[in-house]
Amino acid sequence: MPGAGAAPTAAPAEAARKPGRDRYLDLLRSVALVRVVAYHCFGWAWLTVVFPSMGVMFALAGSLMARSLERPAASVIRGRIRRLLPPLWAFAAVALVLLFAGGWDPSQDPDQDGAWGWAALVNYVFPFGAPPFPAEAGAPVDWLEPSWADQAVGPLWYLRAYLWFVIASPLLLWAFRRAPWPTLLAPLLLTAVVGTGVLTIPGETGEAVTDFAVYGACWVLGFAHHDGLLQRIPRYVSVSLASLVMAFGLWWASAHPGPEGWDLNGIPLAQATWSFGFVVILLQYSPSWRELPGRLAKWDGLVTLSNNRAVTIYLWHNLAITATAPVIDLAYRLPFMESDRASAALDSTSNVWMFALVWPLLALAVLAVGWVEDVAAKRRPRLWPARPGRPAGRRGRAPAAPHRG
């Protein structure tokens, strides 16, 4: 095992021989997105243990960021921010119209600081903080529940955390390549301080620092994957140590359950350690596919689509879930649904129908606003990018590998 001061190679030979997208990482991102949607449909706490999606997504983003930072850091950060903001603006335009139409006044919101509530709206433009929203919002249309803003806007904390990681990445990568192990383990130690009540930072600043700490080790693991550090550790060593870290996470969760019991989202230290170990194992076994093998090949189009529209899917999925409610309500009006038995059956399976219906609604969102990701990335806009596209002005050349917006 390399010592604490051993700097990993900046550009491993294997990565240099195999340019382009890693379809294994693309597959992991697609699975993570499906799991996020499933969690918000069913609310099953055990899903956070079976597949810690946010840790996986931050690790994949960290790996791609390390690869991009082979170019000048300033241009990379500008590019990442440029790709993030226009899709956010498209979502914010709809969310804010619904909020204001429902009668929300940020200056009168008890969760905001008077007139500063209006100033906080800048986070819908540049999410250095989490965009504000009322705990219970008015419903300008019948199908919106009072909690719709919490469901739809609340998950935008991810954009704040992603932005912080992007801005900090040049410094983090510099530190990692000089002291890999201290840099890798520091976020876990920080989580043990700010995520357990040893040190409490109030307000949104505390939430932002906690998120940065909880997922910081996963982001740095992305650096380790890109630089080949994990591959230089014997597999039995890394998997054994990762399993011990994961076991600690489960033990901590059992001894310190969150508001929703075993839901790791409410237990920062358990989330950080479980996600860390889980990601180590996923990346240690990373096969670096150029193409999806075997039976997985039939999912190639959907994997490509979800990676090209990852930001759109994440931004819009909760609003799409909320929009399934009136569709399900229509089913109760069908003639064969008049019996109590039929209504009870629909009641017991409503979450399943919600999960089934959300995908057509997300497909509509992809068609309606997904092209904004292409514009943000300076690509030719496409309505349904399920295949690798060609860069503008290169029609006579082979298709280029897709890249995330």
Short mmCIF file of C-alpha atoms in Angstrom, two decimals:
data_model
loop_
_atom_site.label_atom_id
_atom_site.label_comp_id
_atom_site.label_asym_id
_atom_site.label_seq_id
_atom_site.Cartn_x
_atom_site.Cartn_y
_atom_site.Cartn_z
CA MET A 1 0.00 0.00 0.00
CA PRO A 2 1.44 3.41 -0.88
CA GLY A 3 2.49 5.64 1.97
CA ALA A 4 0.61 8.75 2.98
CA GLY A 5 2.94 10.98 1.03
CA ALA A 6 3.05 8.91 -2.14
CA ALA A 7 1.56 10.84 -5.04
CA PRO A 8 -0.39 8.78 -7.57
CA THR A 9 0.42 9.13 -11.21
CA ALA A 10 -1.48 12.03 -12.74
CA ALA A 11 -2.38 10.23 -15.94
CA PRO A 12 -2.24 6.44 -15.68
CA ALA A 13 -1.11 4.57 -18.74
CA GLU A 14 -4.30 2.56 -18.96
CA ALA A 15 -6.42 5.71 -19.07
CA ALA A 16 -4.16 7.12 -21.76
CA ARG A 17 -4.59 4.00 -23.87
CA LYS A 18 -8.38 4.03 -23.49
CA PRO A 19 -9.81 7.49 -24.13
CA GLY A 20 -13.54 8.13 -24.24
CA ARG A 21 -16.48 7.23 -22.04
CA ASP A 22 -16.31 4.42 -19.50
CA ARG A 23 -19.60 2.60 -19.98
CA TYR A 24 -19.32 0.93 -16.58
CA LEU A 25 -19.39 4.35 -14.95
CA ASP A 26 -22.25 5.39 -17.24
CA LEU A 27 -24.18 2.29 -16.15
CA LEU A 28 -23.60 3.13 -12.48
CA ARG A 29 -24.92 6.65 -13.03
CA SER A 30 -28.05 5.28 -14.71
CA VAL A 31 -28.66 2.84 -11.84
CA ALA A 32 -28.14 5.67 -9.35
CA LEU A 33 -30.75 7.83 -11.09
CA VAL A 34 -33.30 4.99 -11.16
CA ARG A 35 -32.68 4.36 -7.47
CA VAL A 36 -33.20 8.05 -6.65
CA VAL A 37 -36.55 8.03 -8.45
CA ALA A 38 -37.56 4.76 -6.76
CA TYR A 39 -36.64 6.14 -3.33
CA HIS A 40 -38.77 9.24 -3.85
CA CYS A 41 -41.67 7.13 -5.11
CA PHE A 42 -41.68 4.47 -2.40
CA GLY A 43 -39.77 6.11 0.46
CA TRP A 44 -38.13 2.81 1.39
CA ALA A 45 -35.29 3.48 3.84
CA TRP A 46 -33.51 0.24 2.89
CA LEU A 47 -32.85 1.62 -0.59
CA THR A 48 -30.26 3.98 0.92
CA VAL A 49 -28.38 0.89 2.13
CA VAL A 50 -28.82 -1.30 -0.97
CA PHE A 51 -27.44 1.39 -3.28
CA PRO A 52 -26.21 4.75 -1.88
CA SER A 53 -26.94 6.71 -5.04
CA MET A 54 -25.69 10.13 -3.96
CA GLY A 55 -22.30 8.79 -2.90
CA VAL A 56 -21.99 6.93 -6.20
CA MET A 57 -22.96 10.01 -8.22
CA PHE A 58 -20.46 12.24 -6.41
CA ALA A 59 -17.70 9.66 -6.93
CA LEU A 60 -18.42 9.43 -10.65
CA ALA A 61 -18.47 13.22 -10.93
CA GLY A 62 -15.15 13.38 -9.06
CA SER A 63 -13.56 10.92 -11.48
CA LEU A 64 -14.72 12.93 -14.49
CA MET A 65 -13.56 16.15 -12.81
CA ALA A 66 -10.07 14.74 -12.28
CA ARG A 67 -9.95 13.76 -15.93
CA SER A 68 -11.09 17.22 -17.03
CA LEU A 69 -8.51 18.95 -14.81
CA GLU A 70 -5.80 17.74 -17.14
CA ARG A 71 -6.81 21.02 -18.85
CA PRO A 72 -6.51 24.49 -17.24
CA ALA A 73 -8.58 24.58 -14.05
CA ALA A 74 -10.31 27.91 -14.71
CA SER A 75 -11.73 26.78 -18.05
CA VAL A 76 -12.85 23.45 -16.56
CA ILE A 77 -14.72 25.16 -13.71
CA ARG A 78 -16.35 27.61 -16.12
CA GLY A 79 -17.42 24.72 -18.32
CA ARG A 80 -18.91 22.72 -15.44
CA ILE A 81 -20.82 25.75 -14.14
CA ARG A 82 -22.02 26.60 -17.64
CA ARG A 83 -23.40 23.08 -18.08
CA LEU A 84 -25.18 23.20 -14.73
CA LEU A 85 -26.85 26.61 -14.77
CA PRO A 86 -29.14 26.68 -17.87
CA PRO A 87 -30.94 23.43 -16.91
CA LEU A 88 -31.40 24.88 -13.41
CA TRP A 89 -32.79 28.11 -14.88
CA ALA A 90 -35.32 26.17 -16.95
CA PHE A 91 -36.52 24.35 -13.84
CA ALA A 92 -36.45 27.49 -11.70
CA ALA A 93 -38.62 29.37 -14.21
CA VAL A 94 -41.39 26.79 -13.75
CA ALA A 95 -40.93 26.35 -9.99
CA LEU A 96 -40.92 30.09 -9.24
CA VAL A 97 -43.98 30.73 -11.42
CA LEU A 98 -45.85 28.03 -9.48
CA LEU A 99 -44.61 29.36 -6.12
CA PHE A 100 -45.57 32.97 -6.83
CA ALA A 101 -48.88 31.95 -8.40
CA GLY A 102 -49.59 30.08 -5.17
CA GLY A 103 -49.09 33.28 -3.17
CA TRP A 104 -45.58 32.77 -1.79
CA ASP A 105 -43.91 35.93 -0.51
CA PRO A 106 -40.27 35.20 0.45
CA SER A 107 -40.15 38.25 2.74
CA GLN A 108 -43.10 36.88 4.75
CA ASP A 109 -41.82 33.30 4.88
CA PRO A 110 -41.01 32.39 8.54
CA ASP A 111 -38.11 30.26 7.29
CA GLN A 112 -36.52 33.29 5.59
CA ASP A 113 -34.99 36.40 7.11
CA GLY A 114 -37.45 39.10 6.12
CA ALA A 115 -36.39 41.09 3.06
CA TRP A 116 -33.35 38.81 2.73
CA GLY A 117 -35.81 36.16 1.57
CA TRP A 118 -35.94 37.90 -1.80
CA ALA A 119 -32.15 38.07 -1.93
CA ALA A 120 -31.99 34.31 -1.34
CA LEU A 121 -33.74 33.80 -4.68
CA VAL A 122 -30.33 34.35 -6.27
CA ASN A 123 -29.71 30.67 -5.48
CA TYR A 124 -32.15 29.81 -8.26
CA VAL A 125 -29.72 31.59 -10.59
CA PHE A 126 -26.42 30.52 -9.06
CA PRO A 127 -26.85 27.79 -6.40
CA PHE A 128 -24.02 28.66 -4.05
CA GLY A 129 -26.67 27.98 -1.40
CA ALA A 130 -29.81 25.87 -1.51
CA PRO A 131 -32.73 27.61 -3.32
CA PRO A 132 -35.40 28.70 -0.78
CA PHE A 133 -38.97 27.42 -0.77
CA PRO A 134 -41.91 27.43 1.66
CA ALA A 135 -42.58 24.43 3.87
CA GLU A 136 -46.15 24.46 2.60
CA ALA A 137 -46.75 26.10 -0.75
CA GLY A 138 -49.98 27.28 -2.32
CA ALA A 139 -51.37 25.14 -5.11
CA PRO A 140 -52.16 27.17 -8.24
CA VAL A 141 -53.25 23.93 -9.90
CA ASP A 142 -55.36 21.22 -8.27
CA TRP A 143 -52.87 18.37 -8.57
CA LEU A 144 -50.19 20.09 -6.47
CA GLU A 145 -50.16 19.15 -2.81
CA PRO A 146 -49.09 21.71 -0.15
CA SER A 147 -45.77 19.87 0.24
CA TRP A 148 -44.95 19.95 -3.48
CA ALA A 149 -42.22 22.59 -3.12
CA ASP A 150 -40.45 20.59 -0.42
CA GLN A 151 -40.54 17.54 -2.69
CA ALA A 152 -39.58 19.32 -5.92
CA VAL A 153 -37.14 22.02 -4.76
CA GLY A 154 -35.72 20.37 -1.64
CA PRO A 155 -33.44 17.94 -3.54
CA LEU A 156 -31.67 20.89 -5.20
CA TRP A 157 -29.20 20.76 -2.29
CA TYR A 158 -27.34 18.39 -4.62
CA LEU A 159 -26.59 21.25 -7.02
CA ARG A 160 -25.17 23.33 -4.19
CA ALA A 161 -22.93 20.47 -3.08
CA TYR A 162 -21.87 19.72 -6.65
CA LEU A 163 -20.99 23.36 -7.22
CA TRP A 164 -18.89 23.49 -4.06
CA PHE A 165 -17.02 20.34 -5.10
CA VAL A 166 -16.39 21.70 -8.59
CA ILE A 167 -14.95 24.95 -7.26
CA ALA A 168 -12.84 23.14 -4.65
CA SER A 169 -11.60 20.42 -7.02
CA PRO A 170 -8.36 22.05 -8.21
CA LEU A 171 -7.24 22.45 -4.58
CA LEU A 172 -8.55 19.02 -3.58
CA LEU A 173 -6.82 17.33 -6.51
CA TRP A 174 -3.57 19.18 -5.74
CA ALA A 175 -3.76 18.00 -2.12
CA PHE A 176 -4.72 14.45 -3.14
CA ARG A 177 -1.74 14.06 -5.45
CA ARG A 178 0.63 15.14 -2.69
CA ALA A 179 -0.99 13.44 0.29
CA PRO A 180 -3.58 10.97 -1.02
CA TRP A 181 -4.55 9.19 2.17
CA PRO A 182 -4.97 12.24 4.44
CA THR A 183 -6.99 13.96 1.70
CA LEU A 184 -9.13 10.87 1.19
CA LEU A 185 -9.87 10.33 4.88
CA ALA A 186 -10.21 13.97 5.98
CA PRO A 187 -13.90 14.25 4.94
CA LEU A 188 -14.77 11.20 7.05
CA LEU A 189 -13.08 12.78 10.05
CA LEU A 190 -14.89 16.05 9.38
CA THR A 191 -18.18 14.15 9.22
CA ALA A 192 -17.42 12.61 12.60
CA VAL A 193 -17.20 16.15 13.96
CA VAL A 194 -20.01 18.05 12.20
CA GLY A 195 -22.32 15.10 11.53
CA THR A 196 -22.58 13.76 15.05
CA GLY A 197 -23.22 16.89 17.09
CA VAL A 198 -19.67 17.30 18.38
CA LEU A 199 -19.61 20.63 16.54
CA THR A 200 -22.85 22.22 15.43
CA ILE A 201 -22.87 24.82 12.67
CA PRO A 202 -26.32 26.46 12.52
CA GLY A 203 -28.44 27.22 9.49
CA GLU A 204 -27.81 26.51 5.85
CA THR A 205 -24.06 26.92 6.30
CA GLY A 206 -24.09 23.94 8.62
CA GLU A 207 -26.12 21.89 6.13
CA ALA A 208 -23.74 22.79 3.32
CA VAL A 209 -20.64 21.91 5.36
CA THR A 210 -22.22 18.62 6.45
CA ASP A 211 -23.08 17.68 2.86
CA PHE A 212 -19.55 18.59 1.76
CA ALA A 213 -18.10 16.41 4.51
CA VAL A 214 -20.46 13.44 4.03
CA TYR A 215 -19.82 13.12 0.30
CA GLY A 216 -16.32 14.60 0.15
CA ALA A 217 -14.61 11.22 0.54
CA CYS A 218 -16.66 9.81 -2.35
CA TRP A 219 -15.67 12.76 -4.54
CA VAL A 220 -11.99 12.20 -3.70
CA LEU A 221 -12.46 8.47 -4.37
CA GLY A 222 -13.29 9.57 -7.90
CA PHE A 223 -9.83 11.14 -8.04
CA ALA A 224 -8.31 7.89 -6.75
CA HIS A 225 -10.14 5.91 -9.42
CA HIS A 226 -8.98 8.22 -12.21
CA ASP A 227 -5.37 8.27 -11.04
CA GLY A 228 -5.22 4.49 -10.59
CA LEU A 229 -4.60 4.56 -6.84
CA LEU A 230 -7.28 1.96 -6.07
CA GLN A 231 -5.96 -0.40 -8.73
CA ARG A 232 -2.53 -0.42 -7.08
CA ILE A 233 -3.96 -1.77 -3.82
CA PRO A 234 -4.49 -5.56 -3.65
CA ARG A 235 -8.18 -6.20 -4.10
CA TYR A 236 -8.51 -8.34 -0.98
CA VAL A 237 -7.02 -5.51 1.09
CA SER A 238 -9.27 -2.74 -0.27
CA VAL A 239 -12.44 -4.85 -0.18
CA SER A 240 -11.71 -6.07 3.37
CA LEU A 241 -11.05 -2.56 4.67
CA ALA A 242 -14.08 -1.18 2.80
CA SER A 243 -16.26 -3.89 4.36
CA LEU A 244 -15.05 -2.92 7.83
CA VAL A 245 -15.87 0.73 7.16
CA MET A 246 -19.33 -0.26 5.89
CA ALA A 247 -19.88 -2.45 8.96
CA PHE A 248 -19.05 0.54 11.15
CA GLY A 249 -21.60 2.58 9.20
CA LEU A 250 -24.34 0.01 9.81
CA TRP A 251 -23.39 -0.26 13.47
CA TRP A 252 -23.55 3.51 13.84
CA ALA A 253 -26.94 3.60 12.11
CA SER A 254 -28.29 0.92 14.46
CA ALA A 255 -27.06 2.82 17.51
CA HIS A 256 -28.02 6.28 16.24
CA PRO A 257 -31.17 5.93 14.08
CA GLY A 258 -32.33 9.02 12.23
CA PRO A 259 -35.81 10.53 11.97
CA GLU A 260 -36.76 7.79 9.49
CA GLY A 261 -35.01 4.94 11.27
CA TRP A 262 -32.47 3.23 9.03
CA ASP A 263 -32.69 5.85 6.30
CA LEU A 264 -29.03 6.83 5.92
CA ASN A 265 -29.98 10.27 4.59
CA GLY A 266 -30.75 11.25 8.17
CA ILE A 267 -27.58 9.72 9.69
CA PRO A 268 -24.57 11.64 8.31
CA LEU A 269 -21.75 9.49 9.68
CA ALA A 270 -23.46 6.26 8.65
CA GLN A 271 -24.13 7.70 5.20
CA ALA A 272 -20.51 8.83 4.79
CA THR A 273 -18.90 5.55 5.89
CA TRP A 274 -21.36 3.21 4.15
CA SER A 275 -21.16 5.20 0.90
CA PHE A 276 -17.36 5.33 1.12
CA GLY A 277 -16.97 1.56 1.47
CA PHE A 278 -19.63 0.85 -1.15
CA VAL A 279 -17.94 3.13 -3.69
CA VAL A 280 -14.50 1.63 -2.98
CA ILE A 281 -15.84 -1.82 -3.89
CA LEU A 282 -17.66 -0.58 -7.01
CA LEU A 283 -14.58 1.22 -8.29
CA GLN A 284 -12.17 -1.54 -7.28
CA TYR A 285 -14.08 -3.93 -9.53
CA SER A 286 -14.43 -1.33 -12.28
CA PRO A 287 -13.99 -3.18 -15.61
CA SER A 288 -13.63 0.01 -17.74
CA TRP A 289 -16.03 -1.08 -20.49
CA ARG A 290 -15.86 0.67 -23.85
CA GLU A 291 -19.23 -0.96 -24.65
CA LEU A 292 -21.86 -2.59 -22.47
CA PRO A 293 -21.25 -6.35 -22.59
CA GLY A 294 -23.63 -9.25 -23.14
CA ARG A 295 -27.22 -8.77 -22.11
CA LEU A 296 -26.47 -5.29 -20.81
CA ALA A 297 -26.00 -4.16 -24.41
CA LYS A 298 -29.76 -3.99 -24.93
CA TRP A 299 -29.87 -1.17 -22.37
CA ASP A 300 -27.25 0.86 -24.21
CA GLY A 301 -29.72 3.41 -25.57
CA LEU A 302 -31.31 4.10 -22.19
CA VAL A 303 -27.92 4.31 -20.48
CA THR A 304 -26.78 6.82 -23.11
CA LEU A 305 -30.02 8.79 -22.78
CA SER A 306 -29.89 8.95 -18.98
CA ASN A 307 -26.27 10.11 -19.01
CA ASN A 308 -26.97 12.79 -21.61
CA ARG A 309 -30.00 13.95 -19.59
CA ALA A 310 -28.85 13.23 -16.03
CA VAL A 311 -29.34 16.83 -14.85
CA THR A 312 -32.81 17.03 -16.43
CA ILE A 313 -33.91 13.76 -14.87
CA TYR A 314 -32.67 14.79 -11.43
CA LEU A 315 -34.17 18.28 -11.58
CA TRP A 316 -37.62 17.25 -12.79
CA HIS A 317 -38.22 13.81 -11.32
CA ASN A 318 -39.91 14.92 -8.09
CA LEU A 319 -42.25 17.31 -9.87
CA ALA A 320 -43.06 14.47 -12.26
CA ILE A 321 -43.78 12.18 -9.29
CA THR A 322 -46.18 14.80 -7.90
CA ALA A 323 -47.88 15.00 -11.30
CA THR A 324 -48.69 11.27 -11.20
CA ALA A 325 -51.25 11.86 -8.42
CA PRO A 326 -54.04 13.28 -10.63
CA VAL A 327 -53.45 10.51 -13.18
CA ILE A 328 -53.90 7.87 -10.50
CA ASP A 329 -56.97 9.71 -9.18
CA LEU A 330 -58.59 9.32 -12.58
CA ALA A 331 -58.38 5.56 -12.20
CA TYR A 332 -60.82 5.70 -9.27
CA ARG A 333 -63.48 7.02 -11.67
CA LEU A 334 -63.36 3.99 -13.92
CA PRO A 335 -66.57 1.90 -13.84
CA PHE A 336 -64.88 -1.27 -12.56
CA MET A 337 -63.30 0.69 -9.68
CA GLU A 338 -66.58 1.35 -7.88
CA SER A 339 -66.22 -1.55 -5.46
CA ASP A 340 -64.42 -1.16 -2.14
CA ARG A 341 -62.18 -4.09 -3.02
CA ALA A 342 -60.99 -2.49 -6.26
CA SER A 343 -60.37 0.84 -4.56
CA ALA A 344 -58.44 -0.86 -1.75
CA ALA A 345 -56.30 -2.69 -4.34
CA LEU A 346 -55.45 0.60 -6.03
CA ASP A 347 -54.71 2.20 -2.66
CA SER A 348 -52.23 -0.54 -1.81
CA THR A 349 -50.47 -0.35 -5.18
CA SER A 350 -50.54 3.42 -5.73
CA ASN A 351 -46.77 3.75 -5.25
CA VAL A 352 -46.19 1.07 -7.88
CA TRP A 353 -48.39 2.96 -10.33
CA MET A 354 -46.60 6.17 -9.38
CA PHE A 355 -43.26 4.57 -10.24
CA ALA A 356 -44.63 3.28 -13.55
CA LEU A 357 -46.22 6.60 -14.54
CA VAL A 358 -43.28 8.84 -13.62
CA TRP A 359 -41.16 7.56 -16.52
CA PRO A 360 -43.50 8.70 -19.32
CA LEU A 361 -43.72 12.08 -17.58
CA LEU A 362 -39.93 12.25 -17.34
CA ALA A 363 -39.76 11.37 -21.03
CA LEU A 364 -41.95 14.41 -21.71
CA ALA A 365 -39.62 16.54 -19.59
CA VAL A 366 -36.63 15.25 -21.55
CA LEU A 367 -38.36 16.14 -24.83
CA ALA A 368 -39.51 19.54 -23.58
CA VAL A 369 -36.42 20.89 -21.80
CA GLY A 370 -33.69 18.27 -22.04
CA TRP A 371 -32.18 19.99 -25.06
CA VAL A 372 -31.12 22.81 -22.71
CA GLU A 373 -28.34 20.49 -21.51
CA ASP A 374 -27.02 20.34 -25.07
CA VAL A 375 -27.11 24.11 -25.44
CA ALA A 376 -25.35 24.51 -22.09
CA ALA A 377 -22.63 22.08 -23.21
CA LYS A 378 -22.33 23.78 -26.62
CA ARG A 379 -23.58 20.68 -28.40
CA ARG A 380 -26.07 20.40 -31.22
CA PRO A 381 -29.51 20.19 -29.51
CA ARG A 382 -31.18 16.78 -29.69
CA LEU A 383 -34.64 15.84 -28.44
CA TRP A 384 -33.86 12.21 -27.61
CA PRO A 385 -30.09 11.59 -27.38
CA ALA A 386 -30.17 7.81 -26.98
CA ARG A 387 -27.21 7.40 -29.32
CA PRO A 388 -23.78 9.01 -29.34
CA GLY A 389 -23.97 12.25 -31.30
CA ARG A 390 -21.62 13.85 -33.76
CA PRO A 391 -19.94 17.14 -33.00
CA ALA A 392 -21.14 20.01 -35.15
CA GLY A 393 -19.12 20.46 -38.34
CA ARG A 394 -17.73 16.88 -38.40
CA ARG A 395 -20.36 14.98 -40.34
CA GLY A 396 -17.88 12.91 -42.25
CA ARG A 397 -16.20 11.47 -39.16
CA ALA A 398 -17.03 8.68 -36.80
CA PRO A 399 -19.52 9.46 -33.99
CA ALA A 400 -17.93 10.93 -30.88
CA ALA A 401 -18.52 9.46 -27.45
CA PRO A 402 -21.31 11.27 -25.53
CA HIS A 403 -20.44 13.33 -22.52
CA ARG A 404 -22.54 14.45 -19.63
CA GLY A 405 -24.01 17.92 -19.53
#
